[in-house]
XYZ file of C-alpha atoms in Angstrom:
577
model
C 64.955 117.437 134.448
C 67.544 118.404 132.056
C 70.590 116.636 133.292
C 73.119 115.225 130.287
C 73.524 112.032 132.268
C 70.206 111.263 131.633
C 69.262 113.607 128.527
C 69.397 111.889 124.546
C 71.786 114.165 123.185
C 73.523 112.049 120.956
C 76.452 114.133 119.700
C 79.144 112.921 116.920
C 82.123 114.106 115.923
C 81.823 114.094 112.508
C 79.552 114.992 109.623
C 77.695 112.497 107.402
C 79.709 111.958 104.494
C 77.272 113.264 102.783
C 76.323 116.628 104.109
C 77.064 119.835 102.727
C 74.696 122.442 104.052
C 76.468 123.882 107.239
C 72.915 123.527 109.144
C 73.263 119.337 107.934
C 76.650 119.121 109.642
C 75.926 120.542 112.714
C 72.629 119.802 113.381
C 73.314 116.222 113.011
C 76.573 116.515 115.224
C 74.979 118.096 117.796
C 72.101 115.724 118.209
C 69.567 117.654 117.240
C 68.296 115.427 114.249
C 68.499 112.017 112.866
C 67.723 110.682 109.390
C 65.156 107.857 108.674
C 65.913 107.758 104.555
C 66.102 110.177 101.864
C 63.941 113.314 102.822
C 62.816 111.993 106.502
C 64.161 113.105 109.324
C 63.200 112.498 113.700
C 63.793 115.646 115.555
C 65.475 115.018 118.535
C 64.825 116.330 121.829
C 66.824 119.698 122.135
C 65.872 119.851 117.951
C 62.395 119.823 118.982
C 63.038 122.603 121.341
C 64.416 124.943 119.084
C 61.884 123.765 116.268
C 58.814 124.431 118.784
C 60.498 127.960 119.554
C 59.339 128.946 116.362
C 56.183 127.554 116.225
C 55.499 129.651 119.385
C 56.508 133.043 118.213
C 54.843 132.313 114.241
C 51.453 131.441 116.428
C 51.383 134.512 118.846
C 51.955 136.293 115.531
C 49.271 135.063 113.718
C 46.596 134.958 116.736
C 47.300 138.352 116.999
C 45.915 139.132 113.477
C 43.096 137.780 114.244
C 43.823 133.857 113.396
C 41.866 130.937 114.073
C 43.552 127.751 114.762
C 42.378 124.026 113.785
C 43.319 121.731 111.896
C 42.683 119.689 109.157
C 43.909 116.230 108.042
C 46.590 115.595 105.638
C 45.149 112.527 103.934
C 43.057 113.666 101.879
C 40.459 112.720 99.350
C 41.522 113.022 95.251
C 38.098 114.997 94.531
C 38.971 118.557 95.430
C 41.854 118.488 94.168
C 41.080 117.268 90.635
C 38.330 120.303 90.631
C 41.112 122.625 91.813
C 43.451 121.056 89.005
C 46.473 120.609 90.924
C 46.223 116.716 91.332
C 48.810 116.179 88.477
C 51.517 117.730 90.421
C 54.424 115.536 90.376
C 56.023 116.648 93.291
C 51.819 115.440 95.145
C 51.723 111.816 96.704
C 48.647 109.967 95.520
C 47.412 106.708 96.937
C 44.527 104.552 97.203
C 43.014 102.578 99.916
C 41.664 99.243 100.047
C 38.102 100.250 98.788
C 40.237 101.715 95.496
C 39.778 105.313 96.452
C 41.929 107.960 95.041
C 43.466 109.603 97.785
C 46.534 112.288 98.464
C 49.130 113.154 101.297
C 48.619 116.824 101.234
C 51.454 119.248 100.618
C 49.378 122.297 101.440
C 45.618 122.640 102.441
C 44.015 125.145 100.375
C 41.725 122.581 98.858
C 40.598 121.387 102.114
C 39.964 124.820 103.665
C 38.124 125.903 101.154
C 36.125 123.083 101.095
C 35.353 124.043 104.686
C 35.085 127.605 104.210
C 32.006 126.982 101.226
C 30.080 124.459 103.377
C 30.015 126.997 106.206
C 30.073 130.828 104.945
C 27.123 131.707 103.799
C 26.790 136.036 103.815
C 28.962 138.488 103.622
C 28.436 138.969 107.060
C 30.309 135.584 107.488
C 33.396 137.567 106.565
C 36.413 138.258 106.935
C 38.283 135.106 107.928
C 41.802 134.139 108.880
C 41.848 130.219 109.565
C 45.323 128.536 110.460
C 47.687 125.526 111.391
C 50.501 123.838 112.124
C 50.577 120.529 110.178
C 52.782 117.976 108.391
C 53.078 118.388 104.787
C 54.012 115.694 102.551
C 56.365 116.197 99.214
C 57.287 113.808 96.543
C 60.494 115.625 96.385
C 62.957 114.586 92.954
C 66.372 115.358 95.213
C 65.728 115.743 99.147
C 69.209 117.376 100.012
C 70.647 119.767 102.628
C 69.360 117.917 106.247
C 65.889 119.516 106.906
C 66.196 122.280 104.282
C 64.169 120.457 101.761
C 62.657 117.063 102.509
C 59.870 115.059 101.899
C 57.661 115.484 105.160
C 57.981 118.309 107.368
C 55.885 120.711 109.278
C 54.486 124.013 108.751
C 52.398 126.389 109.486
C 49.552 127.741 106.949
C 47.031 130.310 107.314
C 44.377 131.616 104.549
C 42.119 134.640 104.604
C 38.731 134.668 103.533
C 37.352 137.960 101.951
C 34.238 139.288 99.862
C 36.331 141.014 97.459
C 40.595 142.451 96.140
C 40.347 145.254 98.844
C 39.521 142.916 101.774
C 42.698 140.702 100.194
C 44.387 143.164 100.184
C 43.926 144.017 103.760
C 44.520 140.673 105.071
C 47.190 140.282 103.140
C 49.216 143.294 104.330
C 48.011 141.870 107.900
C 50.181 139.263 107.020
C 53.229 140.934 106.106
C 53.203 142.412 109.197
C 52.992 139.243 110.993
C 55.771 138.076 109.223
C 58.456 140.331 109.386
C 57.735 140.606 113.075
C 58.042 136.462 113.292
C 61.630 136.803 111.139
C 62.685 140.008 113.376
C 62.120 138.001 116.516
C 63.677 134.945 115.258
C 66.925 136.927 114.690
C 67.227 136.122 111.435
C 68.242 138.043 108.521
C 66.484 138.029 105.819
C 64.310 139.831 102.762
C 60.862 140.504 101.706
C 61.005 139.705 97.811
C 58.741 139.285 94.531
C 57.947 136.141 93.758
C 56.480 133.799 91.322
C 53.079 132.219 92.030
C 54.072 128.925 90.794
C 51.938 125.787 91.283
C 49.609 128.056 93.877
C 48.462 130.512 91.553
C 46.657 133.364 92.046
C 47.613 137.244 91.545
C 50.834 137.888 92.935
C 53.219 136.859 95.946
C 56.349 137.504 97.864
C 59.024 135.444 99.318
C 60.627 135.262 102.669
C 64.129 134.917 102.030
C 67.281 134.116 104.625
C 70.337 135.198 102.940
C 73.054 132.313 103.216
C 75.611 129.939 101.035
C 73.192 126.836 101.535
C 70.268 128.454 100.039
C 68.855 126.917 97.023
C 67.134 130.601 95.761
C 68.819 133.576 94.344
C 67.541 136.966 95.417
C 68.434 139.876 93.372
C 69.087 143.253 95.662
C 69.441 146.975 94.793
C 68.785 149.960 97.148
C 64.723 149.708 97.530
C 64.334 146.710 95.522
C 64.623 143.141 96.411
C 63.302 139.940 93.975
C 63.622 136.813 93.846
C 65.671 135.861 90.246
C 62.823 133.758 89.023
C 60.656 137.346 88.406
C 63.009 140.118 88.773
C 63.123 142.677 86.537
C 66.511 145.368 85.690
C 68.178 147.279 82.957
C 70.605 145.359 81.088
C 74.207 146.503 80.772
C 75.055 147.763 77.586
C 76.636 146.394 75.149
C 78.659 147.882 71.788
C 76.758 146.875 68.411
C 78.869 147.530 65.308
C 76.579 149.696 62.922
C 74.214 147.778 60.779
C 74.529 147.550 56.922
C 71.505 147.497 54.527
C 71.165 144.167 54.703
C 72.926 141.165 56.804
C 75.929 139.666 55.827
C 77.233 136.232 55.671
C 80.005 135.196 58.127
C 81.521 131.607 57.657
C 82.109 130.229 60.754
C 82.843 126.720 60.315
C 82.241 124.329 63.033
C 81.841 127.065 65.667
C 78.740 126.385 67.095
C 78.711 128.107 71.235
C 78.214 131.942 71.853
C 81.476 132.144 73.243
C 83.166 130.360 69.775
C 81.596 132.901 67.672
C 82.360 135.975 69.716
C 86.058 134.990 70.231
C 86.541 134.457 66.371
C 85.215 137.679 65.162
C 86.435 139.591 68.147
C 82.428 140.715 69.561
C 81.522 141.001 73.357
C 79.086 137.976 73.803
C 76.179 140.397 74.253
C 76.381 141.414 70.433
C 75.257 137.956 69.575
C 71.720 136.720 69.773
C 71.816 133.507 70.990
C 68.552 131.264 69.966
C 66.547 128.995 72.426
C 64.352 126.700 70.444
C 61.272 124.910 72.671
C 57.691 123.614 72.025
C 54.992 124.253 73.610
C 54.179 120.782 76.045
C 51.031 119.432 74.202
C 49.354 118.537 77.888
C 49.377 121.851 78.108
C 45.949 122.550 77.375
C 46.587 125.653 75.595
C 46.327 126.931 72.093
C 48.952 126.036 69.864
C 50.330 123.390 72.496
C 52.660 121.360 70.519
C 54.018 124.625 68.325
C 57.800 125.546 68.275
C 58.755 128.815 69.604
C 62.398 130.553 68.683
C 63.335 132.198 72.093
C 66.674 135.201 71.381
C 68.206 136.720 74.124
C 71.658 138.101 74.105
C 74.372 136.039 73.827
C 75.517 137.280 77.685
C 72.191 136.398 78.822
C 70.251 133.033 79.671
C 66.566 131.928 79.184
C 64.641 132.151 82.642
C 62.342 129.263 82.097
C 59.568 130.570 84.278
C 59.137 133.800 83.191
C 59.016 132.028 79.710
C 56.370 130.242 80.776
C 54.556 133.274 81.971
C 54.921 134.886 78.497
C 53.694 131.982 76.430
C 50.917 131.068 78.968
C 52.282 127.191 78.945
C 55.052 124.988 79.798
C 57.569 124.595 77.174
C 60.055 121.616 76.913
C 63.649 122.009 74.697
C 62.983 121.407 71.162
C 64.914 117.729 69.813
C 67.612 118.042 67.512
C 65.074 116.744 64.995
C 62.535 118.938 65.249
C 64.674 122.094 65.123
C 66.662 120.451 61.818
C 63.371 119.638 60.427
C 62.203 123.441 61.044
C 64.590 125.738 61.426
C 68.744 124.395 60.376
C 71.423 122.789 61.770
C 71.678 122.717 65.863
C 74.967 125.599 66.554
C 73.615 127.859 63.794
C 69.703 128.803 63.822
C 68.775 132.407 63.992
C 65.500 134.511 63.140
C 65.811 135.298 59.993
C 64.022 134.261 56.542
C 61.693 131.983 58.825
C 58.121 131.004 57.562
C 55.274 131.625 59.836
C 54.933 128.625 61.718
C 57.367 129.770 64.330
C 56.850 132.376 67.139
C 59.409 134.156 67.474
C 60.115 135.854 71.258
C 62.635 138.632 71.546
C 63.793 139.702 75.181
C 63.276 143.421 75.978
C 67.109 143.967 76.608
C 67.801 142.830 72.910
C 64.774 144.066 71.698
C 66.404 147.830 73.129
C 69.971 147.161 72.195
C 70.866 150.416 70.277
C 71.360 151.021 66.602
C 73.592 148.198 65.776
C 73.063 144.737 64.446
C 73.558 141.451 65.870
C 75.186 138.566 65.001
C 72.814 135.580 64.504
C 72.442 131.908 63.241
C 71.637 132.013 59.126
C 70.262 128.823 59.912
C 72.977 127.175 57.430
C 75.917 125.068 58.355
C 79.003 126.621 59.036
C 77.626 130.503 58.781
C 76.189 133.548 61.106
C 74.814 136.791 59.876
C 75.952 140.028 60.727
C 74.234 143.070 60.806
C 70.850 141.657 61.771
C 68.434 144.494 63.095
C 65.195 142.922 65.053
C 62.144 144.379 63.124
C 64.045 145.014 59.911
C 64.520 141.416 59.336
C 62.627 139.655 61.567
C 59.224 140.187 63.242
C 58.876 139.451 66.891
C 57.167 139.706 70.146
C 59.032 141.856 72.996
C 58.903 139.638 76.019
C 60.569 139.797 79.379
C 62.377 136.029 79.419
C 65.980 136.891 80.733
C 67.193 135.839 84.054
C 68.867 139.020 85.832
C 72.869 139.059 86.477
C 75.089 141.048 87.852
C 75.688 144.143 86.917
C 72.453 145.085 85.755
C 71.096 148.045 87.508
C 67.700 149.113 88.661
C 66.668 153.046 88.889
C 70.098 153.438 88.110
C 71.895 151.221 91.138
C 73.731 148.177 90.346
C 72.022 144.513 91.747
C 73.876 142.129 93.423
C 72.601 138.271 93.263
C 72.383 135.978 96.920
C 71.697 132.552 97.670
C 69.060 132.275 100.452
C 66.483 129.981 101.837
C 62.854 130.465 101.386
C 61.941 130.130 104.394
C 58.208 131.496 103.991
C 56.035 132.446 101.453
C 52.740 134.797 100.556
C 50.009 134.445 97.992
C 47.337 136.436 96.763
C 45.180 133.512 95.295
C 42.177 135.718 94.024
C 39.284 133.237 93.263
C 41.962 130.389 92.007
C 40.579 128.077 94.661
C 37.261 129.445 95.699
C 35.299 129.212 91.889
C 36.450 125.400 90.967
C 35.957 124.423 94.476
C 32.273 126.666 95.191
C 33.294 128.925 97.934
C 31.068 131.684 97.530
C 28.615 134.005 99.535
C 25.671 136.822 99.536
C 26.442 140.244 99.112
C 24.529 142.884 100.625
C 21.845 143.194 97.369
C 21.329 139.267 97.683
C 23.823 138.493 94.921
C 26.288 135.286 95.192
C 29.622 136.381 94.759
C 32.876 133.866 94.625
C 35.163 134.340 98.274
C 38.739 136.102 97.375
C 41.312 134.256 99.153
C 45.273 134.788 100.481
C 47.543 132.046 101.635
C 50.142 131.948 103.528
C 52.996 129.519 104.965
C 55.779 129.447 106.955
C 58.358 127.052 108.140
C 59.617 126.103 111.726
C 62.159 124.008 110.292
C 63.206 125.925 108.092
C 63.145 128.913 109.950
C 66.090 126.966 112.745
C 68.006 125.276 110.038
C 68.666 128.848 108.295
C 69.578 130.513 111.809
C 72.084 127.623 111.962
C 73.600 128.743 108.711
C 73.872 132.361 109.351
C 75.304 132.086 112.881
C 77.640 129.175 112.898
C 81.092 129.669 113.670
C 83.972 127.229 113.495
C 83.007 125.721 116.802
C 79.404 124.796 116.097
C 75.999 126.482 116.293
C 75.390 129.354 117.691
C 71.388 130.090 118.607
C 69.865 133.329 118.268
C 68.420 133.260 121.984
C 64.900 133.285 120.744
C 65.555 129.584 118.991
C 67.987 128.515 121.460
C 67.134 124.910 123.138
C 68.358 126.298 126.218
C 68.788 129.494 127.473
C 71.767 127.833 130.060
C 74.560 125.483 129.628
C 75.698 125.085 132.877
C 79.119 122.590 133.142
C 80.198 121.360 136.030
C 83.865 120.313 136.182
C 84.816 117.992 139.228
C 83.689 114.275 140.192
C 80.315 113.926 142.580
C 80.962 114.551 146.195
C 83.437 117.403 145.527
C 82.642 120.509 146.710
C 82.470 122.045 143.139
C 80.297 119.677 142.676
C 77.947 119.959 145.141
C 78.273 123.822 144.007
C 77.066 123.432 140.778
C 74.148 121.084 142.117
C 73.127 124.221 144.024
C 73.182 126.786 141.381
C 71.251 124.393 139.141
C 68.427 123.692 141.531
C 68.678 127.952 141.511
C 68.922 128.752 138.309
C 65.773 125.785 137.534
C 63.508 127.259 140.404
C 63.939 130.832 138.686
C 62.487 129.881 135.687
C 65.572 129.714 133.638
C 65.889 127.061 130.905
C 68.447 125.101 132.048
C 71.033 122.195 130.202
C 73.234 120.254 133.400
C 76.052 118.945 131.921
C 76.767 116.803 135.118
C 78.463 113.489 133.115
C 81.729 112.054 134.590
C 84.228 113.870 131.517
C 86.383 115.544 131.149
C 86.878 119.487 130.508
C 87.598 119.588 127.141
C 84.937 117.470 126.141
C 82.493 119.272 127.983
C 83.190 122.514 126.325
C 83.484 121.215 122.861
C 80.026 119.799 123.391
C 78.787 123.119 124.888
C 79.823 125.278 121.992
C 78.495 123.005 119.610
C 74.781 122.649 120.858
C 75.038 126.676 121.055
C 73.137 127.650 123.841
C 73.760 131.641 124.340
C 75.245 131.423 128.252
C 77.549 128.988 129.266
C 78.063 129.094 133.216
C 80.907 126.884 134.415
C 81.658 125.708 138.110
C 84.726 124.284 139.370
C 87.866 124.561 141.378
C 88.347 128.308 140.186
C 85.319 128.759 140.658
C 85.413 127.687 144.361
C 88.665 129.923 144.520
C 86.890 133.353 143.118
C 83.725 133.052 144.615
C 82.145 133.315 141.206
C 80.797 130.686 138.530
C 82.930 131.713 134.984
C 80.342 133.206 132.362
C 80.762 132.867 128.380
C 78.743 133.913 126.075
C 78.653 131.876 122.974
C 78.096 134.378 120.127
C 81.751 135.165 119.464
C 82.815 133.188 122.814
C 83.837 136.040 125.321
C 83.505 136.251 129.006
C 81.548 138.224 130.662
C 81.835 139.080 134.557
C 81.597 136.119 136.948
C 78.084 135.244 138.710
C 78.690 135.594 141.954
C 78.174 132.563 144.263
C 77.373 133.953 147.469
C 74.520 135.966 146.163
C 71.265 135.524 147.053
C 68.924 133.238 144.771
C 66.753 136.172 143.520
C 70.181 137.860 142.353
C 71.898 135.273 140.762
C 68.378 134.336 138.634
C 67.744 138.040 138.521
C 71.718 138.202 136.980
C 71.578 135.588 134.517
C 68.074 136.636 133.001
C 68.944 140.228 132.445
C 72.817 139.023 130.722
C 70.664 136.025 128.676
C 67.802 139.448 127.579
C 71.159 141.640 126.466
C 72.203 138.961 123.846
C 70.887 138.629 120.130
């Protein structure tokens, strides 16, 4: 029984103080979700509704691809995940139990799957596989924020495809894109396929499920054909005037201007006709050669270092260099550059400088109170072309300007290769009798995530407003007079109707008044609301809004027989979005 007397639907009138994220405010105000501490939320009741409504449509999707539900634990033993390398992760909770044993609180479960996967398959006969679940995932996260956008526990759903070799991957992986763009199409959401980074997954490539809106935390860049997220997108740089170079650079005193946009005022340059120089060293835990080594990053003065495609160019994390360590090796913090270095420091130059045009550059001279002018890359400094810029507006790609959007990540795709299956053993017998290692995909997805972005795109100034296929309820139904009125006792009626039909219905039947009633309706969101009372009596009809944009639609006629009225309200709730 769904009856608001008797429901937990604990609405509030105001935000938390400190909310931002439109999904935090009104999720929270319309009872949907309660916080325990920082990153922990309870779903509510009618939160658990919508949250469920996604887990439905992401698991028809994936069981019709051919996925296998179970699932699998998330405390975990340390072991695999030492062999898989990933037990260092900051953001991974590790724990012990009273025996001392090194255990985890998984945040994803390719460790344990594939643990699975090379205790069972055996022959390439054993294969393909597409194994899946919904579970709670546990993140140390630095900054929970936003209500249920990013917190420390949450649920979602993971599934990872077994294959005997990049072709097979490749198959289950487009499998998957399918799956997914049907789950965000039927969740009426809007959102993009993108590039993406691997990040702490690894593996050979992925793409990002992004929902475009203010709260997200992600920046997608966007051109006709061509959508990335800004951690690996790629474009052509805007050009920028270079005055022409002279046969060798030239001094320029500029004392105690030390910023891009100091220098570029004073001698009257765009910004982009400055180099601007990003010192770093390599982080010695890196494991890699030369860990510990300081690296000059140049980009153009218009243009900032994106730290993870650095990282992808060097092959290791990097942390800023101290102002020590760059006195000590290159000059004064405000005025390194490239030039007349020794050998001991790499030197990266980003492809948009490295193809600026004829001119020079103004630089560092690594000297207090001076630049150079007329510095040509290559003539005066060697380098290594790298990609390391983060995209911005007004860049173009095949010729069409990008435009940069916040969104939510609200799923993601991975092509891990053999990153899991060679540390952890996963491997089976070709057809000749040889062992070969098990290419693997993974891929997750999350409910929560999924209802707090619809939340953000749909809202209007009254509250939420569900796409139907996440809506709690497909009905509000309000009934406006006190019990033993006749109004009353017709809204009883078309509630027992509308419940024996098989429509989802939400009986606002409390002893308040109007106002209140509709205020509440409008800000839970369900698509119909039907209200009875007096004029309702008068007309012979129950009044019909629909919430999306809150307009009427024709009255449901009273008199009508229960198969019409159900019939009626179904085929109005199928026409919405």
């Amino acid at each position: 029984m769904t009856r608001l007397s008797e429901y937990l639907l604990p609405t509030e009138k105001q935000a938390p103080a400190d909310a931002e994220a439109i999904s935090h405010k009104l999720m929270v105000r319309a009872g949907l979700i309660r916080q325990m501490g920082a990153g922990m939320w309870t779903w509510l009741p009618a939160g658990w509704r919508c949250h469920q409504r996604a887990v439905a449509i992401i698991r028809e999707e994936i069981d019709a691809i051919g996925g296998q539900e179970m699932l699998m634990p998330v405390l975990q033993p340390a072991e695999p995940w030492r062999r898989s390398g990933r037990y260092d992760i900051d953001e991974l909770f590790k724990l012990s139990d009273r025996k001392g044993s090194e255990l985890v609180l998984a945040m994803t479960h390719e460790e344990a799957v594939t643990t699975h996967v090379a205790q069972v398959v055996r022959s390439y006969r054993d294969l393909p596989l597409i194994l899946y679940h919904f579970q709670v995932k546990e993140r140390d996260e630095p900054r929970p924020r936003a209500g249920v956008l990013r917190t420390r526990e949450f649920v979602m759903k993971d599934s990872y495809s077994f294959d005997r070799d990049a072709e097979g991957l490749e198959e289950r992986y487009q499998l998957h894109v399918g799956a997914y763009d049907r789950i965000m199409e039927r969740t009426g959401l809007r959102f993009y396929r993108v590039e993406a980074d691997v990040g702490m997954m690894g593996g050979l490539g992925a793409h990002e499920y992004m929902a475009p809106c203010p709260a997200g935390e992600n920046e997608v860049a966007l051109a006709p054909g061509y959508a990335a997220n800004v951690e690996v997108a790629r474009a052509d740089a805007a050009p920028v005037a270079l005055a022409p170079a002279p046969a060798e650079p030239q001094a320029l005193a500029t004392p105690g201007l030390t910023t891009v946009a100091e220098v570029a005022a004073s001698l009257g340059l765009a910004e982009g006709a400055l180099l601007k120089a990003y010192p770093v060293v390599r982080t010695a835990g890196s494991g890699e050669e030369g860990a510990g080594g300081l690296v000059l990053v140049l980009v153009r003065g218009d243009h900032r270092v994106n730290e993870i495609k650095l990282a992808r160019a060097l092959g290791s994390a990097t942390r800023p260099a101290q102002a020590e360590e760059i006195e000590g090796a290159l000059g004064p913090p405000g005025f390194i550059g490239p030039v007349g270095l020794g050998e001991g420091v790499e030197i990266l130059l980003d492809s948009a400088a490295a193809g600026g045009g004829e001119g020079g550059y103004v630089t560092g001279a690594n000297r207090p109170d001076e630049h150079l002018g007329g510095v040509l890359p290559g003539r005066d400094f060697a380098f290594r072309e790298v990609d390391v810029r983060e995209v911005c507006a007004g860049d173009t790609v095949d010729g069409q300007p990008i435009t940069i959007e916040p969104a939510i990540e609200v799923g993601n795709i991975f092509k891990l290769g053999t990153r899991y299956s060679e540390p952890l053993g996963a491997s089976y017998l070709d057809e000749s009798g040889s062992e070969r290692p098990i290419w693997m995909g993974s891929y997750g997805i999350g409910p929560a995530r999924i209802v707090a972005a619809a939340v953000e795109q749909y809202a209007d100034e009254h509250g939420i407003s569900w796409p139907r296929a996440l809506a709690p309820f497909a009905v509000h139904l309000v009934a406006l007079g006190k019990p033993g009125t006749p109004e009353r006792a017709a809204a009883e009626e078309l509630y027992e109707t509308l419940l024996t039909g098989g429509i989802e219905v939400l009986y606002d039947d409390r002893d308040l008044g109007p106002g209140e009633k509709f205020a509440e309706a409008e800000l839970l969101g369900c698509p119909l609301r039907l209200t009875v009372g007096r004029r309702s009596l008068e007309s012979g009809a129950a009044e019909v809004q629909v919430r999306r944009g809150c307009h009427e639609a024709p009255g449901l006629k009273l008199a009508a027989g229960r198969e019409e009225i159900v019939r009626a309200v179904d085929e109005l709730w199928r026409s919405l979005p």
